Coordinates of C-alpha atoms and ligand atoms in Angstrom, one line a residue:
X27 CA 37.2 -18.1 15.9
X28 CA 38.0 -14.0 16.9
X29 CA 40.0 -13.0 13.3
X30 CA 37.3 -14.7 11.3
X31 CA 35.1 -13.0 13.1
X32 CA 36.5 -9.4 12.5
X33 CA 36.6 -11.1 8.7
X34 CA 33.1 -11.5 8.6
X35 CA 32.8 -8.3 9.9
X36 CA 34.8 -6.3 7.3
X37 CA 33.5 -8.3 4.8
X38 CA 30.3 -7.7 5.8
X39 CA 30.7 -4.0 5.5
X40 CA 32.2 -3.5 2.5
X41 CA 29.5 -5.2 1.1
X42 CA 27.0 -3.0 2.7
X43 CA 29.4 0.1 1.7
X44 CA 28.8 -1.1 -1.7
X45 CA 25.2 -1.2 -1.4
X46 CA 24.6 1.7 -0.3
X47 CA 27.2 3.0 -3.3
X48 CA 25.3 1.9 -5.7
X49 CA 21.3 3.2 -4.3
X50 CA 23.1 6.4 -3.6
X51 CA 24.4 6.6 -8.0
X52 CA 21.1 4.6 -8.8
X53 CA 18.8 7.6 -6.6
X54 CA 21.5 10.5 -8.5
X55 CA 20.9 9.1 -11.9
X56 CA 16.5 8.6 -10.9
X57 CA 16.7 11.8 -9.7
X58 CA 18.8 13.3 -13.2
X59 CA 16.2 10.8 -14.9
X60 CA 13.2 12.8 -14.0
X61 CA 14.6 16.2 -14.4
X62 CA 15.6 15.1 -18.0
X63 CA 12.4 13.0 -18.5
X64 CA 13.7 9.9 -19.0
X65 CA 10.7 8.3 -17.6
X66 CA 8.2 7.3 -19.5
X67 CA 4.7 5.0 -18.9
X68 CA 3.3 2.3 -20.3
X69 CA -0.2 1.4 -20.2
X70 CA -1.2 -2.0 -19.4
X71 CA -4.9 -3.1 -21.2
X72 CA -7.8 -3.9 -18.3
X73 CA -10.2 -6.0 -20.5
X74 CA -13.6 -7.0 -19.2
X75 CA -14.1 -11.6 -19.2
X76 CA -17.0 -11.9 -21.1
X77 CA -15.9 -10.4 -24.2
X78 CA -12.0 -9.4 -24.4
X79 CA -13.2 -5.1 -24.4
X80 CA -10.4 -3.6 -23.3
X81 CA -12.3 -1.5 -20.5
X82 CA -8.9 0.5 -19.4
X83 CA -5.0 0.5 -18.9
X84 CA -2.8 0.6 -15.8
X85 CA -0.3 3.2 -16.0
X86 CA 3.3 1.6 -14.9
X87 CA 6.4 4.2 -14.8
X88 CA 9.3 3.0 -17.2
X89 CA 13.0 4.3 -16.6
X90 CA 15.5 3.9 -20.0
X91 CA 18.7 5.0 -18.3
X92 CA 21.8 5.7 -21.8
X93 CA 23.9 3.6 -19.2
X94 CA 22.5 1.2 -17.7
X95 CA 19.3 0.3 -19.8
X96 CA 15.9 -0.8 -18.6
X97 CA 16.0 -0.6 -14.1
X98 CA 13.0 -2.2 -13.8
X99 CA 9.8 0.1 -11.0
X100 CA 11.2 -2.4 -8.7
X101 CA 14.3 -2.0 -8.4
X102 CA 13.9 2.3 -7.8
X103 CA 10.2 3.0 -6.6
X104 CA 11.7 1.5 -3.7
X105 CA 14.5 3.9 -4.2
X106 CA 11.9 7.0 -5.1
X107 CA 10.0 5.7 -2.5
X108 CA 12.7 5.7 0.7
X109 CA 14.5 9.4 -0.7
X110 CA 10.8 11.2 -0.7
X111 CA 11.6 11.5 -4.9
X112 CA 8.6 9.2 -5.9
X113 CA 6.3 12.7 -4.2
X114 CA 7.8 14.3 -7.5
X115 CA 7.5 11.6 -9.5
X116 CA 4.9 10.3 -8.5
X117 CA 2.7 13.9 -9.6
X118 CA 4.1 13.8 -12.8
X119 CA 3.3 9.6 -13.2
X120 CA -0.5 11.1 -12.1
X121 CA -0.5 14.1 -14.8
X122 CA 0.8 12.3 -17.3
X123 CA -1.2 9.4 -17.1
X124 CA -4.9 11.4 -16.9
X125 CA -3.5 13.8 -19.5
X126 CA -3.9 10.2 -22.0
X127 CA -7.0 8.9 -20.2
X128 CA -8.1 12.3 -21.7
X129 CA -7.4 11.8 -25.1
X130 CA -7.9 8.4 -25.0
X131 CA -11.9 9.1 -23.8
X132 CA -11.6 11.9 -26.5
X133 CA -10.8 9.5 -29.3
X134 CA -14.3 7.1 -28.9
X135 CA -16.5 9.0 -26.8
X136 CA -18.3 5.7 -26.5
X137 CA -15.6 4.6 -24.0
X138 CA -16.8 6.1 -21.8
X139 CA -16.4 4.2 -19.5
X140 CA -12.5 3.8 -20.2
X141 CA -10.7 3.9 -17.0
X142 CA -7.4 4.8 -15.9
X143 CA -5.1 2.9 -12.9
X144 CA -2.8 4.7 -11.3
X145 CA -0.1 3.7 -8.6
X146 CA 0.1 5.8 -5.4
X147 CA 2.3 4.5 -2.7
X148 CA 1.7 5.3 0.9
X149 CA 4.8 8.2 1.5
X150 CA 2.0 10.1 -1.6
X151 CA -0.9 9.2 0.3
X152 CA 0.5 10.5 3.5
X153 CA 1.6 14.1 1.6
X154 CA -0.4 16.9 2.6
X155 CA -1.5 18.7 -0.7
X156 CA -2.5 15.0 -2.2
X157 CA -5.6 15.9 -2.8
X158 CA -5.0 19.0 -4.7
X159 CA -2.6 18.4 -6.6
X160 CA -5.5 15.1 -7.7
X161 CA -6.9 18.0 -8.2
X162 CA -5.1 19.1 -10.2
X163 CA -4.2 16.9 -12.7
X164 CA -8.2 16.0 -13.1
X165 CA -8.6 19.8 -14.3
X166 CA -5.1 20.5 -16.5
X167 CA -6.4 17.8 -18.4
X168 CA -10.1 18.2 -19.0
X169 CA -10.2 14.3 -16.9
X170 CA -13.9 13.0 -16.0
X171 CA -13.1 11.8 -12.3
X172 CA -14.7 8.9 -12.5
X173 CA -12.0 7.6 -14.5
X174 CA -9.9 7.4 -12.8
X175 CA -8.8 4.7 -10.1
X176 CA -6.1 5.2 -7.7
X177 CA -4.3 2.1 -7.1
X178 CA -3.2 1.5 -3.0
X179 CA -1.7 -1.2 -1.2
X180 CA -2.1 -2.8 2.2
X181 CA 0.4 -0.9 3.1
X182 CA -1.1 2.6 2.4
X183 CA -3.9 1.5 3.4
X184 CA -3.1 2.2 7.4
X185 CA -5.8 2.8 9.9
X186 CA -4.0 6.5 10.8
X187 CA -6.6 9.8 10.6
X188 CA -5.3 11.9 8.4
X189 CA -5.2 8.6 5.8
X190 CA -8.7 7.9 6.0
X191 CA -9.0 10.9 5.7
X192 CA -7.3 11.7 2.5
X193 CA -8.5 8.6 1.1
X194 CA -12.4 9.8 1.9
X195 CA -10.7 13.6 0.3
X196 CA -9.9 10.8 -3.0
X197 CA -14.2 9.8 -3.4
X198 CA -15.6 12.8 -2.4
X199 CA -13.5 13.7 -6.1
X200 CA -15.1 11.3 -7.6
X201 CA -12.0 9.3 -8.0
X202 CA -12.4 5.8 -6.9
X203 CA -10.2 3.5 -5.3
X204 CA -8.3 -0.5 -5.4
X205 CA -7.1 -2.3 -3.3
X206 CA -4.0 -3.6 -5.4
X207 CA -2.7 -7.0 -4.7
X208 CA -5.5 -8.3 -2.4
X209 CA -4.7 -11.3 -0.5
X210 CA -0.8 -11.1 0.0
X211 CA -1.5 -8.9 3.4
X212 CA -2.2 -9.5 6.3
X213 CA -4.9 -6.9 7.0
X214 CA -6.8 -7.9 3.5
X215 CA -10.0 -7.9 5.9
X216 CA -9.7 -5.8 7.9
X217 CA -9.0 -3.0 4.8
X218 CA -12.5 -3.8 3.7
X219 CA -14.2 -4.4 6.4
X220 CA -12.7 -0.5 7.6
X221 CA -12.0 1.7 4.2
X222 CA -14.7 2.8 1.4
X223 CA -12.5 0.3 -1.5
X224 CA -14.2 0.1 -5.3
X225 CA -12.3 -2.2 -6.5
X226 CA -10.9 -5.2 -5.7
X227 CA -7.4 -6.8 -7.7
X228 CA -6.7 -10.2 -6.5
X229 CA -2.8 -10.2 -7.1
X230 CA -1.1 -12.7 -9.5
X231 CA -0.3 -15.2 -6.1
X232 CA -4.0 -16.6 -6.0
X233 CA -4.6 -16.0 -10.3
X234 CA -1.6 -19.0 -10.8
X235 CA -3.0 -21.3 -8.7
X236 CA -6.5 -21.9 -8.7
X237 CA -6.1 -24.5 -11.5
X238 CA -3.7 -26.2 -9.2
X239 CA -5.2 -25.8 -6.5
X240 CA -8.8 -26.5 -4.9
X241 CA -7.7 -24.6 -1.9
X242 CA -7.3 -21.3 -4.0
X243 CA -10.0 -21.2 -6.2
X244 CA -12.0 -21.5 -3.2
X245 CA -10.0 -18.5 -1.5
X246 CA -9.9 -16.7 -5.5
X247 CA -14.3 -17.0 -5.3
X248 CA -14.7 -16.1 -1.9
X249 CA -13.2 -13.2 -2.9
X250 CA -15.2 -12.4 -5.7
X251 CA -18.2 -13.6 -3.1
X252 CA -17.7 -10.8 -1.3
X253 CA -16.3 -7.7 -3.3
X254 CA -20.1 -9.1 -4.9
X255 CA -21.8 -8.0 -1.9
X256 CA -19.8 -5.2 -0.8
X257 CA -20.9 -3.6 -3.9
X258 CA -17.1 -3.5 -5.6
X259 CA -15.6 -4.6 -9.0
X260 CA -13.1 -7.2 -9.4
X261 CA -9.8 -7.0 -11.5
X262 CA -7.9 -10.1 -11.5
X263 CA -3.7 -9.9 -12.0
X264 CA -1.2 -11.7 -13.6
X265 CA -2.7 -13.6 -15.8
X266 CA -1.5 -15.5 -18.3
X267 CA -3.0 -18.5 -20.2
X268 CA -6.6 -18.9 -21.0
X269 CA -7.3 -21.4 -19.1
X270 CA -6.8 -19.1 -15.9
X271 CA -9.1 -16.9 -18.1
X272 CA -11.9 -19.5 -17.8
X273 CA -11.7 -20.5 -14.0
X274 CA -11.3 -16.6 -13.6
X275 CA -14.9 -15.9 -15.5
X276 CA -16.7 -18.7 -13.9
X277 CA -16.5 -18.2 -10.8
X278 CA -17.0 -14.0 -11.3
X279 CA -14.3 -11.8 -12.3
X280 CA -16.1 -9.1 -13.9
X281 CA -12.2 -7.9 -15.2
X282 CA -9.1 -9.0 -15.9
X283 CA -5.0 -7.4 -16.7
X284 CA -2.6 -10.2 -17.6
X285 CA 0.6 -11.3 -20.2
X286 CA -2.9 -13.3 -21.5
X287 CA -4.1 -9.9 -22.8
X288 CA -1.9 -7.7 -23.5
X289 CA 1.6 -6.7 -22.2
X290 CA 2.5 -3.4 -21.5
X291 CA 2.4 -0.9 -23.9
X292 CA 4.1 2.1 -25.3
X293 CA 1.1 5.3 -25.9
X294 CA 1.0 5.7 -29.4
X295 CA -0.3 1.3 -29.0
X296 CA -2.8 1.6 -26.8
X297 CA -3.7 4.4 -29.6
X298 CA -4.5 1.9 -32.2
X299 CA -5.9 -0.2 -29.4
X300 CA -8.1 2.4 -29.3
X301 CA -9.3 3.4 -33.2
Ligands
LIG412 P1 1.3 -3.5 -10.2 O1 0.5 -2.4 -9.3 O2 1.4 -5.2 -9.4 O3 1.7 -4.0 -11.2 C1 1.7 -5.1 -12.5 C2 3.2 -5.7 -12.5 O4 3.0 -7.4 -12.7 C3 3.1 -4.6 -13.3 O5 4.8 -4.8 -13.3 C4 3.0 -5.6 -15.0 O6 3.9 -5.1 -16.2 C5 3.5 -7.4 -14.0 N1 2.5 -8.2 -14.8 C6 0.9 -7.9 -15.5 N2 0.7 -8.6 -15.5 C7 1.3 -9.9 -15.9 C8 1.7 -11.5 -15.4 O7 1.4 -12.1 -17.6 N3 2.9 -11.9 -15.9 C9 3.5 -11.3 -14.7 N4 4.5 -12.0 -15.0 N5 3.2 -9.8 -14.9 C10 2.5 -9.1 -14.8 P2 5.3 -3.7 -13.5 O8 5.6 -2.5 -14.5 O9 7.3 -4.2 -13.7 O10 5.3 -3.1 -11.3 C11 6.5 -3.3 -10.8 C12 5.7 -3.0 -9.4 O11 5.9 -1.1 -9.9 C13 3.8 -2.6 -9.9 O12 3.8 -3.4 -9.1 C14 4.2 -0.8 -8.3 O13 4.5 -1.6 -7.9 C15 5.2 -0.6 -8.9 N6 5.1 0.9 -9.9 C16 4.6 0.3 -10.8 N7 4.4 1.5 -11.7 C17 4.9 2.6 -10.4 C18 3.8 4.0 -10.6 O14 3.7 4.5 -11.4 N8 3.9 4.3 -9.2 C19 4.3 3.2 -7.8 N9 3.7 3.6 -6.6 N10 4.9 2.7 -8.1 C20 4.3 1.5 -9.9
LIG413 CA1 -0.8 -1.7 -10.0
LIG414 CA1 -1.0 -5.3 -8.1
LIG415 CA1 2.1 -6.4 -7.3

């Protein structure tokens, strides 16, 4: 038993070492990609459920590495967060997204309602210069603050005073806040009660089940009623079928996003969509 314990220990250690080396290599690659501008953004359309019109997009970071191929954000964002690289990366995302949004608003003046959604991590939100950086991104791009929505997850929306203050400062700039992945965290309702949120994005895991589970449908319906009574906008995420879209619209959801409508697109494809 002693021997096998030892063996397991060695195995565990070598597995751990491989993982650490792998993460360090990935981090180096990501740092280089950021410096050499190998990152780009894709934009997933957000549509109005009543008529399918594209009313905005969500910016999603992409890393195409010459040797690794496409590295999904689910792999590189956590590494960026742990290492602090999310700060320069997040600034780049915000700058680029604001510039593209400004161009798309000018493409079609009728689209003054056009909104750009940008994901911001907890780490970024705690950076003391975040509000100033945000203000600069808007000014440099000449973007109307009302066109920008900052997406925060429940983990980012902690009730520590610095975070609460930043959330208020963001809204004072005229930028809106969306609560992302709504319903997947532990404290969704507590956050709604205490934080000024403008938009609720109900998570795909709910959308997936609304046609098969009465209970999920009931919860999704209650969420939209709650949002309406608090004067919040609603977006349903991960809509993959016409049946889901119809259900959501009947329930009262006003906006949706998902492969049923469009996958994330390169900027040129968004240009074509808006022309
Ligand atoms: P998220 O913010 O919840 O973004 C939505 C994710 O769902 C995107 O994955 C999108 O491609 C995917 N998606 C949209 N519609 C559908 C659908 O109908 N079916 C399915 N199966 N998936 C759908 P993506 O681009 O891989 O991003 C994953 C996560 O990485 C994002 O989740 C977000 O948390 C994070 N992320 C991406 N870009 C950024 C960024 O610039 N900054 C930060 N902080 N996080 C980012
Ligand atoms: Ca998001
Ligand atoms: Ca989400
Ligand atoms: Ca998600």
